[in-house]
XYZ file of N, CA and C in Angstrom:
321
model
N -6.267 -37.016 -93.897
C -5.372 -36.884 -92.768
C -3.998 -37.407 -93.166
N -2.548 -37.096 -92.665
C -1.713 -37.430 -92.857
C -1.360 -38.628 -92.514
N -0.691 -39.447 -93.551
C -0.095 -40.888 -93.125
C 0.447 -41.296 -92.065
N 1.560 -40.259 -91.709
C 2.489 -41.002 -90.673
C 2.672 -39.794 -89.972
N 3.197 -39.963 -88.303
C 3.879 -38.424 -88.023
C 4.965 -38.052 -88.450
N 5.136 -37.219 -88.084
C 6.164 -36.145 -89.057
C 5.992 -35.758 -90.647
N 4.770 -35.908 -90.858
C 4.509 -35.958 -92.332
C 4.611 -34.854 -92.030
N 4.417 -33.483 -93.742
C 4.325 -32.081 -93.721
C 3.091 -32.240 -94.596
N 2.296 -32.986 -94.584
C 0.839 -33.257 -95.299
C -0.263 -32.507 -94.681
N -0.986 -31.917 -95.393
C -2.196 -31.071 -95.043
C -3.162 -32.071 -95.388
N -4.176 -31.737 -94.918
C -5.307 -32.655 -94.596
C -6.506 -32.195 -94.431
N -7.685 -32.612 -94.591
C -8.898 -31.603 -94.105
C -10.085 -33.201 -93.908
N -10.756 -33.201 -92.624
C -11.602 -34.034 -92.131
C -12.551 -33.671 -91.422
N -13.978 -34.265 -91.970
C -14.734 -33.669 -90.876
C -15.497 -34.214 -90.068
N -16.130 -33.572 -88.731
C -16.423 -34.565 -87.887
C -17.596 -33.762 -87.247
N -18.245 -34.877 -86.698
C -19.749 -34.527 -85.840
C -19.524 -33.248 -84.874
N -19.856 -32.522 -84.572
C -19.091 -31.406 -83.598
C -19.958 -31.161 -82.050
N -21.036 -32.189 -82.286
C -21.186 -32.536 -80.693
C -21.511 -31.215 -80.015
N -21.828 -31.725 -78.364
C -21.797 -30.408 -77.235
C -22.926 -29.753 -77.859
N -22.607 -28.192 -77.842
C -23.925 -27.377 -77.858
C -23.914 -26.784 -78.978
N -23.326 -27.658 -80.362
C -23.849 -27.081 -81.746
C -25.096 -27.739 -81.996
N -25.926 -27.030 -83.305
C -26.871 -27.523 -83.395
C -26.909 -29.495 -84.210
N -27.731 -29.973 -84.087
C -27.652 -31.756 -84.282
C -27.632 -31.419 -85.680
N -26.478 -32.177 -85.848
C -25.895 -32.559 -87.557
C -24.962 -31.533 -88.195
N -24.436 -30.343 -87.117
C -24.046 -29.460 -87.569
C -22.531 -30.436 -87.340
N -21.365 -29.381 -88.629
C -19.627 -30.445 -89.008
C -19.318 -29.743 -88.355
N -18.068 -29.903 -87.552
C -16.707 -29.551 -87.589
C -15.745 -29.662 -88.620
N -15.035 -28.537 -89.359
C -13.989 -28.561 -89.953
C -12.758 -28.748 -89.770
N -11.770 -29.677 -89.667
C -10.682 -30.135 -88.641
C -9.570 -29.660 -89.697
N -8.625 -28.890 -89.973
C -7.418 -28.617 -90.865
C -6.135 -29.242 -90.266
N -5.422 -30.483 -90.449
C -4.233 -30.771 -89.964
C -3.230 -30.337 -90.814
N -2.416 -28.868 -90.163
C -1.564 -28.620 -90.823
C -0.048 -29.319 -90.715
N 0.419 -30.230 -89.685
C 1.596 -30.641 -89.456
C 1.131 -31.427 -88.474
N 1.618 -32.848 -88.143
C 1.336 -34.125 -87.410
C 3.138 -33.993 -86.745
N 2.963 -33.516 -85.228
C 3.698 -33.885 -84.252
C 4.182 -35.140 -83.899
N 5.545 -35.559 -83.872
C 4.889 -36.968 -82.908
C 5.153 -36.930 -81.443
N 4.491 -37.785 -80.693
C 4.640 -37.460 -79.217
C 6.169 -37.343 -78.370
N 6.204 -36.529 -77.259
C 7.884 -35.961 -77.437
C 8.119 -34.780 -78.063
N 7.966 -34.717 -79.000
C 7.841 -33.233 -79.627
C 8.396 -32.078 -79.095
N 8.430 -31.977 -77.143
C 8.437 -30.945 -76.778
C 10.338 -30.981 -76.751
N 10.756 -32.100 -77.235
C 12.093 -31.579 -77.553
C 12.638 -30.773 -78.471
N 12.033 -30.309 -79.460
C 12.216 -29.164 -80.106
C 12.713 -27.644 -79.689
N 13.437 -27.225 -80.524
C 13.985 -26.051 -79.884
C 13.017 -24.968 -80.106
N 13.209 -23.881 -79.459
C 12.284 -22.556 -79.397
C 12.247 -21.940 -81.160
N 13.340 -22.039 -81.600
C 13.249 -21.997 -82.943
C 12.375 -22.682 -83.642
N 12.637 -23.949 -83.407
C 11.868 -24.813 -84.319
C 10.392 -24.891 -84.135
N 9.603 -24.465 -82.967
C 8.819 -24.257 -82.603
C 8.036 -23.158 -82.840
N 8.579 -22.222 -82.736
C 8.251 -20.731 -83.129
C 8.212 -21.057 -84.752
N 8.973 -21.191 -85.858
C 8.863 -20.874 -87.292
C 8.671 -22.251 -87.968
N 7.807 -23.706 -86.892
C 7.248 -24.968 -87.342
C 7.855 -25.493 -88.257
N 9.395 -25.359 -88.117
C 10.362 -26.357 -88.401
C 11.037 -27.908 -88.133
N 10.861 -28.400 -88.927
C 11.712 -29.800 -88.205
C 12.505 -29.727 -87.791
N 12.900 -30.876 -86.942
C 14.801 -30.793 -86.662
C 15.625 -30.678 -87.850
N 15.163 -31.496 -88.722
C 16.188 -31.492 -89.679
C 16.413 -30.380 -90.771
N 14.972 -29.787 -90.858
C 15.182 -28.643 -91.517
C 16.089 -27.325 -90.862
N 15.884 -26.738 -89.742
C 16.373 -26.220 -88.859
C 17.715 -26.663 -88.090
N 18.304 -28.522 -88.538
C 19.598 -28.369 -88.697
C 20.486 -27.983 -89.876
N 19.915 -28.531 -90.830
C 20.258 -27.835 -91.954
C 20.423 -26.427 -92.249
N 19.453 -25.579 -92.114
C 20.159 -23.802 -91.485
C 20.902 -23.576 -90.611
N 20.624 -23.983 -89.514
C 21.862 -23.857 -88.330
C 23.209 -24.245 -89.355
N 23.169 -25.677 -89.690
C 24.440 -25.761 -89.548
C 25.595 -25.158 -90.820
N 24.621 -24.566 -92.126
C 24.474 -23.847 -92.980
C 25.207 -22.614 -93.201
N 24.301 -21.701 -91.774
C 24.654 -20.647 -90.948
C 26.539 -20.836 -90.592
N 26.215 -22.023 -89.937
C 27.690 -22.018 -88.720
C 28.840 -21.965 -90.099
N 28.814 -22.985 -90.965
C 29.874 -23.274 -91.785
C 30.095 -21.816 -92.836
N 28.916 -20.714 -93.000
C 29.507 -20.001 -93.611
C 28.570 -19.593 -95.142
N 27.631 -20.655 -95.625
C 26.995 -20.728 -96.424
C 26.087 -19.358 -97.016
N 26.059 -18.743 -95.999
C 25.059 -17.766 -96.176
C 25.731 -16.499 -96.461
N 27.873 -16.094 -95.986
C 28.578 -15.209 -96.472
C 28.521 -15.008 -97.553
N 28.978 -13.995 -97.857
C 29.442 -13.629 -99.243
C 30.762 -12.895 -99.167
N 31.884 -13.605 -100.080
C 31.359 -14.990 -100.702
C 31.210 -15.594 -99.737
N 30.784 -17.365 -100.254
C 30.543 -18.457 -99.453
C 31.793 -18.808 -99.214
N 31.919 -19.525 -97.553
C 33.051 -20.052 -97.469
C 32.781 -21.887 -97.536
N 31.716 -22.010 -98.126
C 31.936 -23.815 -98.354
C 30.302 -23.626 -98.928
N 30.404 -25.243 -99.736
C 29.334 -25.256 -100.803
C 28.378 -25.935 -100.007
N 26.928 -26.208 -101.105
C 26.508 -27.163 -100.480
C 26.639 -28.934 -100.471
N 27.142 -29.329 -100.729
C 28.431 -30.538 -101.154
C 28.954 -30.416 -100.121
N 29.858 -29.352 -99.221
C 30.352 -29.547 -98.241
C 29.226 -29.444 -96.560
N 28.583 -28.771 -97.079
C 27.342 -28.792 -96.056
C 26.659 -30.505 -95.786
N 26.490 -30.820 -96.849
C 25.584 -32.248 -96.869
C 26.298 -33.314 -96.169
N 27.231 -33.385 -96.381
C 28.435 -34.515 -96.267
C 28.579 -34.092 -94.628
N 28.847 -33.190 -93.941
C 28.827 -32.578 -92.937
C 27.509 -33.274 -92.162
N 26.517 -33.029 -92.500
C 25.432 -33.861 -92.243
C 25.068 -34.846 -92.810
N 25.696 -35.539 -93.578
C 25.735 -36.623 -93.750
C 24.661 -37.274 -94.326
N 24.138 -36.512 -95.607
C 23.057 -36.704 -96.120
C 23.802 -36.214 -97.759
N 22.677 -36.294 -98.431
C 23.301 -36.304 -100.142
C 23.358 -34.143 -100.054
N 23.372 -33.991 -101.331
C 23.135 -32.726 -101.608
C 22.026 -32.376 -101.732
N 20.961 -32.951 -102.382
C 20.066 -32.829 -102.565
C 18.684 -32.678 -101.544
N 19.271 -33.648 -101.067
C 18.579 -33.734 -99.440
C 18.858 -32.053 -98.687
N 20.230 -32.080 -98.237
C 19.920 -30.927 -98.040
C 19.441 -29.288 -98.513
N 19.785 -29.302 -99.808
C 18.927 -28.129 -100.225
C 17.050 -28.168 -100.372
N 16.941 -29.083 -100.057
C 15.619 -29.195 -99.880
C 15.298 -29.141 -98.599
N 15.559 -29.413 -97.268
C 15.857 -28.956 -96.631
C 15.766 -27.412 -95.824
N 16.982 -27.120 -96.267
C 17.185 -25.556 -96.112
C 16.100 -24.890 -97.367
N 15.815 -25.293 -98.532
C 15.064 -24.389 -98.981
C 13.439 -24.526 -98.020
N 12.784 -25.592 -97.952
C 11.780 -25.790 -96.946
C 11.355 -25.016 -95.795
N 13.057 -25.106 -94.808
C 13.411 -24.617 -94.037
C 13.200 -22.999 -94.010
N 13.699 -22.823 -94.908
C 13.645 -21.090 -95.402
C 12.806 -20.631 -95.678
N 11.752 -21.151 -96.172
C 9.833 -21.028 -96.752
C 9.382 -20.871 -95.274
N 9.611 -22.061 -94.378
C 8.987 -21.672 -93.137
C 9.101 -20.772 -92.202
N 10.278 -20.635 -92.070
C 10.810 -19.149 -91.068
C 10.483 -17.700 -92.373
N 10.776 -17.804 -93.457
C 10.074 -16.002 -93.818
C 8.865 -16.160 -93.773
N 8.061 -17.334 -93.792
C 6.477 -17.294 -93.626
C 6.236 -17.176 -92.146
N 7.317 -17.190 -91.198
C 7.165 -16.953 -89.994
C 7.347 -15.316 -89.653
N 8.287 -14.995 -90.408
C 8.991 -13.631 -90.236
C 7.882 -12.866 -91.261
N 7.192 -13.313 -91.967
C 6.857 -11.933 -92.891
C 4.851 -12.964 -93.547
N 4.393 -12.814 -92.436
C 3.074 -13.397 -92.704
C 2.122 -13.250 -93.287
């Protein structure tokens, strides 16, 4: 199971499955992403293509500045600093970010 919430840790646990299976029969439990409570502040975006905030600010704000034109009108150096995080941080990020929405868009 995942450490903490907000982890992006997969997990697999199993458990007694009770009620009207047969006695001793498992449940297979798959935790693909640990919410934390509140959660429902998330935007419809982020919800729909199981994005973080931060991943999904990082595209948004990506988007807004221009990143995605061609050409680009600002790097990612100017993106990060903008959010106020290293470079690195954010291309990980937006690349993450980007894994999850085409795995949303193209399943």
């Amino acid at each position: 199971m995942p450490e903490s919430a907000g982890s992006d840790s997969v997990g697999t646990q199993s458990a007694d499955a009770g009620g009207d299976a047969a006695p001793g029969a498992a449940v297979i439990i798959t935790v693909e992403r640990v919410y934390p409570l509140g959660a429902e502040d998330d935007s419809p975006v982020a919800r729909r293509f199981d994005l973080t905030a931060a991943q999904e600010n990082a595209i948004e704000t990506a988007f807004a500045m221009g990143y995605f034109a061609v050409p680009r009108e600002c790097t990612a150096t100017d993106i990060a600093e903008a959010l106020g995080i290293g470079k690195s941080a954010f291309l990980e990020r937006l690349r993450r970010g980007q894994t999850r929405l085409f795995a949303g868009l193209f399943p």
